[in-house]
PDB file of C-alpha atoms and ligand atoms in Angstrom:
ATOM      1  CA  MET T 190     -48.665  55.052 179.213  1.00 69.00           C
ATOM      2  CA  GLY T 191     -48.848  58.659 180.345  1.00 79.00           C
ATOM      3  CA  ASP T 192     -48.251  61.458 177.738  1.00 82.00           C
ATOM      4  CA  LEU T 193     -44.955  62.509 179.211  1.00 82.00           C
ATOM      5  CA  ALA T 194     -43.528  58.921 179.421  1.00 85.00           C
ATOM      6  CA  THR T 195     -44.467  58.447 175.675  1.00 85.00           C
ATOM      7  CA  PHE T 196     -43.127  61.853 174.879  1.00 83.00           C
ATOM      8  CA  GLY T 197     -39.722  60.848 176.601  1.00 84.00           C
ATOM      9  CA  ILE T 198     -39.546  57.540 174.718  1.00 85.00           C
ATOM     10  CA  GLU T 199     -39.982  59.228 171.377  1.00 84.00           C
ATOM     11  CA  TRP T 200     -37.750  62.098 172.184  1.00 85.00           C
ATOM     12  CA  MET T 201     -34.908  59.812 173.143  1.00 86.00           C
ATOM     13  CA  ARG T 202     -35.376  57.848 169.923  1.00 86.00           C
ATOM     14  CA  SER T 203     -35.365  61.061 167.725  1.00 85.00           C
ATOM     15  CA  PRO T 204     -35.080  64.472 169.394  1.00 86.00           C
ATOM     16  CA  LEU T 205     -34.871  66.284 165.962  1.00 83.00           C
ATOM     17  CA  GLY T 206     -37.807  64.277 164.645  1.00 80.00           C
ATOM     18  CA  VAL T 207     -39.916  65.272 167.699  1.00 81.00           C
ATOM     19  CA  GLY T 208     -38.494  68.800 167.404  1.00 80.00           C
ATOM     20  CA  ALA T 209     -39.898  70.175 170.668  1.00 83.00           C
ATOM     21  CA  ILE T 210     -38.879  70.038 174.298  1.00 83.00           C
ATOM     22  CA  ALA T 211     -42.516  69.381 175.596  1.00 86.00           C
ATOM     23  CA  PRO T 212     -45.885  68.727 174.210  1.00 92.00           C
ATOM     24  CA  SER T 213     -47.799  71.943 173.306  1.00 94.00           C
ATOM     25  CA  GLY T 214     -49.820  73.623 175.918  1.00 96.00           C
ATOM     26  CA  PRO T 215     -53.697  73.972 176.070  1.00 96.00           C
ATOM     27  CA  LEU T 216     -53.698  77.553 174.878  1.00 97.00           C
ATOM     28  CA  LEU T 217     -51.678  76.800 171.764  1.00 97.00           C
ATOM     29  CA  ALA T 218     -54.000  73.891 171.160  1.00 98.00           C
ATOM     30  CA  ALA T 219     -57.024  76.118 171.549  1.00 97.00           C
ATOM     31  CA  LEU T 220     -55.541  78.715 169.175  1.00 98.00           C
ATOM     32  CA  ILE T 221     -54.637  76.258 166.414  1.00 98.00           C
ATOM     33  CA  THR T 222     -57.932  74.289 166.522  1.00 98.00           C
ATOM     34  CA  GLN T 223     -60.225  77.356 166.868  1.00 97.00           C
ATOM     35  CA  ASP T 224     -63.641  77.081 165.013  1.00 96.00           C
ATOM     36  CA  ALA T 225     -62.842  73.423 163.986  1.00 97.00           C
ATOM     37  CA  GLY T 226     -66.249  72.221 165.176  1.00 93.00           C
ATOM     38  CA  SER T 227     -68.077  74.598 162.687  1.00 95.00           C
ATOM     39  CA  LEU T 228     -66.219  73.148 159.620  1.00 94.00           C
ATOM     40  CA  LEU T 229     -67.957  70.844 157.094  1.00 90.00           C
ATOM     41  CA  GLY T 230     -65.814  67.959 156.483  1.00 93.00           C
ATOM     42  CA  PRO T 231     -63.161  65.791 157.939  1.00 97.00           C
ATOM     43  CA  ILE T 232     -59.741  67.182 159.441  1.00 98.00           C
ATOM     44  CA  ILE T 233     -56.296  65.902 158.914  1.00 98.00           C
ATOM     45  CA  GLU T 234     -53.691  66.201 161.786  1.00 98.00           C
ATOM     46  CA  LEU T 235     -50.004  65.859 161.043  1.00 98.00           C
ATOM     47  CA  GLY T 236     -47.571  64.974 163.852  1.00 97.00           C
ATOM     48  CA  PRO T 237     -50.187  64.566 166.648  1.00 98.00           C
ATOM     49  CA  GLY T 238     -47.601  63.475 169.176  1.00 96.00           C
ATOM     50  CA  THR T 239     -49.259  62.922 172.456  1.00 96.00           C
ATOM     51  CA  GLY T 240     -52.576  64.194 171.077  1.00 97.00           C
ATOM     52  CA  VAL T 241     -52.814  67.734 172.545  1.00 97.00           C
ATOM     53  CA  PHE T 242     -54.352  69.153 169.359  1.00 98.00           C
ATOM     54  CA  THR T 243     -56.480  65.891 168.688  1.00 98.00           C
ATOM     55  CA  ARG T 244     -58.052  66.338 172.261  1.00 98.00           C
ATOM     56  CA  ALA T 245     -58.612  70.030 171.448  1.00 98.00           C
ATOM     57  CA  LEU T 246     -60.373  69.090 168.163  1.00 98.00           C
ATOM     58  CA  LEU T 247     -62.604  66.552 170.004  1.00 98.00           C
ATOM     59  CA  ASN T 248     -63.433  69.191 172.770  1.00 96.00           C
ATOM     60  CA  ASN T 249     -64.382  71.573 169.749  1.00 96.00           C
ATOM     61  CA  GLY T 250     -67.012  68.997 168.691  1.00 96.00           C
ATOM     62  CA  VAL T 251     -65.216  67.316 165.868  1.00 97.00           C
ATOM     63  CA  PRO T 252     -66.311  63.515 165.883  1.00 97.00           C
ATOM     64  CA  GLU T 253     -63.423  61.050 166.322  1.00 97.00           C
ATOM     65  CA  GLU T 254     -64.144  59.420 163.003  1.00 96.00           C
ATOM     66  CA  GLN T 255     -63.792  62.763 161.195  1.00 96.00           C
ATOM     67  CA  ILE T 256     -60.047  63.141 162.044  1.00 97.00           C
ATOM     68  CA  ALA T 257     -57.122  61.382 160.374  1.00 97.00           C
ATOM     69  CA  VAL T 258     -53.789  61.562 162.127  1.00 98.00           C
ATOM     70  CA  VAL T 259     -50.493  60.798 160.378  1.00 98.00           C
ATOM     71  CA  GLU T 260     -47.638  60.228 162.810  1.00 97.00           C
ATOM     72  CA  ARG T 261     -44.120  58.725 162.348  1.00 96.00           C
ATOM     73  CA  GLY T 262     -43.561  57.892 166.081  1.00 95.00           C
ATOM     74  CA  GLU T 263     -44.831  54.419 166.763  1.00 94.00           C
ATOM     75  CA  ALA T 264     -45.414  54.974 170.453  1.00 93.00           C
ATOM     76  CA  PHE T 265     -47.296  57.982 169.915  1.00 95.00           C
ATOM     77  CA  LEU T 266     -49.550  56.496 167.431  1.00 96.00           C
ATOM     78  CA  ALA T 267     -50.046  53.360 169.482  1.00 95.00           C
ATOM     79  CA  ASP T 268     -51.300  55.534 172.475  1.00 95.00           C
ATOM     80  CA  LEU T 269     -53.556  57.697 170.341  1.00 97.00           C
ATOM     81  CA  ALA T 270     -55.150  54.766 168.723  1.00 96.00           C
ATOM     82  CA  ARG T 271     -55.742  53.001 172.016  1.00 96.00           C
ATOM     83  CA  HIS T 272     -57.409  56.069 173.557  1.00 96.00           C
ATOM     84  CA  HIS T 273     -59.369  57.038 170.441  1.00 97.00           C
ATOM     85  CA  PRO T 274     -60.242  53.881 168.585  1.00 97.00           C
ATOM     86  CA  ARG T 275     -62.390  55.593 165.866  1.00 97.00           C
ATOM     87  CA  LEU T 276     -59.582  57.925 164.733  1.00 97.00           C
ATOM     88  CA  HIS T 277     -58.153  57.178 161.326  1.00 96.00           C
ATOM     89  CA  ALA T 278     -54.623  56.647 162.408  1.00 96.00           C
ATOM     90  CA  TYR T 279     -51.789  56.348 159.793  1.00 97.00           C
ATOM     91  CA  HIS T 280     -48.226  55.362 160.751  1.00 96.00           C
ATOM     92  CA  GLY T 281     -45.754  56.968 158.227  1.00 96.00           C
ATOM     93  CA  ASP T 282     -44.018  60.084 156.951  1.00 97.00           C
ATOM     94  CA  ALA T 283     -46.335  63.040 156.220  1.00 98.00           C
ATOM     95  CA  ALA T 284     -44.207  63.774 153.051  1.00 97.00           C
ATOM     96  CA  ASN T 285     -46.062  60.803 151.512  1.00 96.00           C
ATOM     97  CA  LEU T 286     -49.421  62.394 152.140  1.00 96.00           C
ATOM     98  CA  ALA T 287     -50.341  62.619 148.543  1.00 93.00           C
ATOM     99  CA  HIS T 288     -50.315  58.720 148.294  1.00 93.00           C
ATOM    100  CA  MET T 289     -52.421  58.125 151.368  1.00 94.00           C
ATOM    101  CA  ASN T 290     -56.102  57.339 151.155  1.00 92.00           C
ATOM    102  CA  LEU T 291     -57.183  59.093 154.379  1.00 91.00           C
ATOM    103  CA  PHE T 292     -61.102  59.056 154.339  1.00 86.00           C
ATOM    104  CA  GLY T 293     -62.170  57.753 151.041  1.00 80.00           C
ATOM    105  CA  PRO T 294     -63.519  60.089 148.553  1.00 80.00           C
ATOM    106  CA  GLY T 295     -64.111  63.649 149.415  1.00 85.00           C
ATOM    107  CA  TRP T 296     -62.179  66.708 150.534  1.00 94.00           C
ATOM    108  CA  ALA T 297     -60.845  67.627 153.908  1.00 97.00           C
ATOM    109  CA  ALA T 298     -61.923  70.805 155.606  1.00 97.00           C
ATOM    110  CA  MET T 299     -58.661  71.652 157.458  1.00 98.00           C
ATOM    111  CA  VAL T 300     -55.153  70.442 158.196  1.00 98.00           C
ATOM    112  CA  VAL T 301     -53.790  70.947 161.657  1.00 98.00           C
ATOM    113  CA  CYS T 302     -50.033  70.483 161.542  1.00 98.00           C
ATOM    114  CA  GLY T 303     -47.747  69.813 164.505  1.00 97.00           C
ATOM    115  CA  LEU T 304     -44.613  68.905 162.522  1.00 97.00           C
ATOM    116  CA  PRO T 305     -41.239  70.397 163.129  1.00 96.00           C
ATOM    117  CA  LEU T 306     -41.262  72.108 159.653  1.00 96.00           C
ATOM    118  CA  LEU T 307     -38.235  74.348 160.554  1.00 93.00           C
ATOM    119  CA  SER T 308     -36.053  71.475 161.017  1.00 93.00           C
ATOM    120  CA  MET T 309     -36.964  70.003 157.548  1.00 95.00           C
ATOM    121  CA  PRO T 310     -35.303  70.734 154.179  1.00 95.00           C
ATOM    122  CA  PRO T 311     -37.460  72.914 151.880  1.00 94.00           C
ATOM    123  CA  SER T 312     -37.887  69.966 149.498  1.00 94.00           C
ATOM    124  CA  LYS T 313     -39.608  67.955 152.246  1.00 96.00           C
ATOM    125  CA  VAL T 314     -41.733  70.990 153.301  1.00 97.00           C
ATOM    126  CA  TYR T 315     -42.849  71.226 149.670  1.00 96.00           C
ATOM    127  CA  ARG T 316     -43.980  67.582 149.467  1.00 96.00           C
ATOM    128  CA  ILE T 317     -45.847  67.819 152.698  1.00 97.00           C
ATOM    129  CA  LEU T 318     -47.685  70.943 151.680  1.00 97.00           C
ATOM    130  CA  ALA T 319     -48.295  69.676 148.199  1.00 96.00           C
ATOM    131  CA  GLY T 320     -49.780  66.424 149.687  1.00 96.00           C
ATOM    132  CA  ALA T 321     -51.915  68.382 152.170  1.00 97.00           C
ATOM    133  CA  PHE T 322     -53.360  70.673 149.632  1.00 97.00           C
ATOM    134  CA  PHE T 323     -54.045  67.629 147.298  1.00 95.00           C
ATOM    135  CA  HIS T 324     -56.553  66.463 150.071  1.00 96.00           C
ATOM    136  CA  LEU T 325     -57.967  69.835 151.046  1.00 97.00           C
ATOM    137  CA  SER T 326     -61.061  71.442 149.536  1.00 95.00           C
ATOM    138  CA  ALA T 327     -60.503  74.732 147.559  1.00 93.00           C
ATOM    139  CA  ASP T 328     -60.782  77.288 150.357  1.00 93.00           C
ATOM    140  CA  ALA T 329     -59.802  75.120 153.339  1.00 97.00           C
ATOM    141  CA  PRO T 330     -56.916  76.256 155.616  1.00 98.00           C
ATOM    142  CA  PHE T 331     -53.676  74.478 156.624  1.00 98.00           C
ATOM    143  CA  ARG T 332     -52.781  75.650 160.190  1.00 98.00           C
ATOM    144  CA  LEU T 333     -49.318  75.225 161.740  1.00 98.00           C
ATOM    145  CA  PHE T 334     -47.414  76.580 164.713  1.00 98.00           C
ATOM    146  CA  THR T 335     -43.880  77.660 165.072  1.00 97.00           C
ATOM    147  CA  TYR T 336     -41.532  78.990 167.733  1.00 96.00           C
ATOM    148  CA  ALA T 337     -39.944  81.346 165.213  1.00 94.00           C
ATOM    149  CA  PRO T 338     -40.996  85.007 164.757  1.00 91.00           C
ATOM    150  CA  GLY T 339     -41.888  84.557 161.062  1.00 95.00           C
ATOM    151  CA  CYS T 340     -43.503  82.043 158.926  1.00 96.00           C
ATOM    152  CA  PRO T 341     -41.449  78.939 158.814  1.00 95.00           C
ATOM    153  CA  ILE T 342     -42.345  78.098 155.135  1.00 97.00           C
ATOM    154  CA  PRO T 343     -39.829  79.440 152.617  1.00 95.00           C
ATOM    155  CA  SER T 344     -41.505  82.048 150.364  1.00 94.00           C
ATOM    156  CA  ALA T 345     -40.231  80.013 147.266  1.00 94.00           C
ATOM    157  CA  VAL T 346     -42.316  77.014 148.440  1.00 95.00           C
ATOM    158  CA  LEU T 347     -45.402  79.197 149.080  1.00 96.00           C
ATOM    159  CA  ASP T 348     -45.004  80.848 145.686  1.00 94.00           C
ATOM    160  CA  ARG T 349     -44.682  77.565 143.725  1.00 94.00           C
ATOM    161  CA  LEU T 350     -47.875  76.156 145.442  1.00 95.00           C
ATOM    162  CA  GLY T 351     -49.797  79.456 145.056  1.00 95.00           C
ATOM    163  CA  LEU T 352     -50.307  79.682 148.808  1.00 97.00           C
ATOM    164  CA  GLY T 353     -50.602  82.716 151.033  1.00 97.00           C
ATOM    165  CA  ALA T 354     -49.715  82.816 154.722  1.00 98.00           C
ATOM    166  CA  ARG T 355     -51.231  84.828 157.601  1.00 97.00           C
ATOM    167  CA  LYS T 356     -50.411  84.877 161.251  1.00 97.00           C
ATOM    168  CA  ILE T 357     -53.644  84.164 163.208  1.00 97.00           C
ATOM    169  CA  GLY T 358     -52.279  84.313 166.803  1.00 97.00           C
ATOM    170  CA  ARG T 359     -49.496  84.061 169.238  1.00 97.00           C
ATOM    171  CA  THR T 360     -49.473  82.663 172.879  1.00 96.00           C
ATOM    172  CA  THR T 361     -46.792  83.384 175.338  1.00 95.00           C
ATOM    173  CA  PHE T 362     -48.353  80.685 177.607  1.00 94.00           C
ATOM    174  CA  ASN T 363     -46.474  77.902 175.923  1.00 94.00           C
ATOM    175  CA  LEU T 364     -43.106  76.309 176.412  1.00 92.00           C
ATOM    176  CA  PRO T 365     -41.706  77.994 174.386  1.00 94.00           C
ATOM    177  CA  PRO T 366     -44.071  80.831 173.295  1.00 96.00           C
ATOM    178  CA  ALA T 367     -45.486  80.046 169.704  1.00 97.00           C
ATOM    179  CA  CYS T 368     -47.404  81.563 166.823  1.00 98.00           C
ATOM    180  CA  VAL T 369     -50.028  79.975 164.725  1.00 98.00           C
ATOM    181  CA  TRP T 370     -50.054  80.592 160.958  1.00 98.00           C
ATOM    182  CA  GLU T 371     -52.731  79.773 158.486  1.00 98.00           C
ATOM    183  CA  LEU T 372     -51.984  78.899 154.791  1.00 98.00           C
ATOM    184  CA  ARG T 373     -54.524  79.006 151.959  1.00 97.00           C
ATOM    185  CA  ARG T 374     -54.568  78.809 148.233  1.00 96.00           C
ATOM    186  CA  VAL T 375     -54.497  82.174 146.700  1.00 94.00           C
ATOM    187  CA  THR T 376     -53.568  81.324 143.087  1.00 88.00           C
ATOM    188  CA  GLU T 377     -53.037  78.250 140.898  1.00 81.00           C
ATOM    189  CA  PRO T 378     -49.768  76.368 141.701  1.00 78.00           C
ATOM    190  CA  ARG T 379     -47.096  77.474 139.289  1.00 71.00           C
ATOM    191  CA  THR T 380     -46.391  75.428 136.213  1.00 66.00           C
ATOM    192  CA  GLU T 381     -42.880  74.551 136.150  1.00 63.00           C
ATOM    193  CA  LYS T 382     -40.762  76.038 133.387  1.00 59.00           C
ATOM    194  CA  ALA T 383     -37.577  74.597 131.920  1.00 59.00           C
ATOM    195  CA  ASP T 384     -35.487  77.236 133.731  1.00 60.00           C
ATOM    196  CA  THR T 385     -37.072  76.762 137.213  1.00 63.00           C
ATOM    197  CA  PRO T 386     -34.544  75.542 139.697  1.00 61.00           C
ATOM    198  CA  PRO T 387     -35.324  72.169 141.208  1.00 65.00           C
ATOM    199  CA  ILE T 388     -37.060  72.304 144.632  1.00 68.00           C
ATOM    200  CA  GLU T 389     -34.053  70.684 146.171  1.00 66.00           C
ATOM    201  CA  GLU T 390     -32.022  73.980 145.402  1.00 67.00           C
ATOM    202  CA  ILE T 391     -34.405  76.186 147.526  1.00 67.00           C
ATOM    203  CA  THR T 392     -32.646  77.442 150.591  1.00 66.00           C
ATOM    204  CA  PRO T 393     -34.512  77.858 153.794  1.00 64.00           C
TER     205      PRO T 393
HETATM  206  C1  SAM W 544     -43.257  69.145 167.743  1.00 83.31           C
HETATM  207  S1  SAM W 544     -43.998  67.494 168.056  1.00 83.31           S
HETATM  208  C2  SAM W 544     -45.599  68.105 168.112  1.00 83.31           C
HETATM  209  C3  SAM W 544     -46.512  67.214 168.739  1.00 83.31           C
HETATM  210  C4  SAM W 544     -48.005  67.715 169.084  1.00 83.31           C
HETATM  211  N1  SAM W 544     -48.553  68.110 167.921  1.00 83.31           N
HETATM  212  C5  SAM W 544     -47.855  68.937 170.012  1.00 83.31           C
HETATM  213  O1  SAM W 544     -47.871  70.038 169.566  1.00 83.31           O
HETATM  214  O2  SAM W 544     -47.562  68.675 171.273  1.00 83.31           O
HETATM  215  C6  SAM W 544     -43.721  66.956 166.293  1.00 83.31           C
HETATM  216  C7  SAM W 544     -44.503  65.584 166.001  1.00 83.31           C
HETATM  217  O3  SAM W 544     -44.359  65.357 164.597  1.00 83.31           O
HETATM  218  C8  SAM W 544     -44.027  63.955 164.488  1.00 83.31           C
HETATM  219  N2  SAM W 544     -43.212  64.026 163.144  1.00 83.31           N
HETATM  220  C9  SAM W 544     -42.022  64.574 162.892  1.00 83.31           C
HETATM  221  N3  SAM W 544     -41.679  64.268 161.524  1.00 83.31           N
HETATM  222  C10 SAM W 544     -42.857  63.567 160.944  1.00 83.31           C
HETATM  223  C11 SAM W 544     -43.022  63.178 159.657  1.00 83.31           C
HETATM  224  N4  SAM W 544     -42.168  63.457 158.662  1.00 83.31           N
HETATM  225  N5  SAM W 544     -44.231  62.557 159.399  1.00 83.31           N
HETATM  226  C12 SAM W 544     -45.207  62.290 160.394  1.00 83.31           C
HETATM  227  N6  SAM W 544     -44.957  62.686 161.772  1.00 83.31           N
HETATM  228  C13 SAM W 544     -43.806  63.382 161.994  1.00 83.31           C
HETATM  229  C14 SAM W 544     -43.073  63.769 165.667  1.00 83.31           C
HETATM  230  O4  SAM W 544     -43.072  62.254 165.852  1.00 83.31           O
HETATM  231  C15 SAM W 544     -43.895  64.486 166.770  1.00 83.31           C
HETATM  232  O5  SAM W 544     -44.968  63.603 167.137  1.00 83.31           O
END
């Protein structure tokens, strides 16, 4: 099936779950996957959709078997697995990342995130990030894109996980224009104290 047909099927099934009006463009894909080929270790991609970022990772020289994709849309995942049979393809919710055995032992060198984080509650964003950093090596980046002007991760979530955020680029040649952000560990995750409000109470 063609990319747009698959995108249409998944969009009609869950417009909010897909969270975009079209697949990302090639310039955004190049921005979010830049330098991926020089990293040592496997790469995790969350929410690959039609595989725009997956193909950019492959074009960067990342071998298929060094990429694990986690995708909730069955049609998206089936198409990707058919075109790239050596990918590690997982069907499921990225919020369960901490419980997934993606590549066996060893740490991942980067996460490329295509998830619609802005339409998710902070508690879910927290679980996704905590799970992703569980798999990442100490100084490895988590890259994400957003159509919003600022970082889409609530500062309370960054704070609790000991993460710093930095914008690494923006492209107007995308529908809509988008920014790429990179998150990295800057301190130890905060130990929860008795008076810390539960993560469910964090507002976006
Ligand atoms: C905005 S689309 C991005 C697709 C692709 N990365 C791109 O940039 O064109 C979001 C993707 O995340 C997937 N998705 C949304 N929520 C998810 C979740 N909780 N776990 C895994 N995949 C999810 C959707 O099915 C969709 O493929």
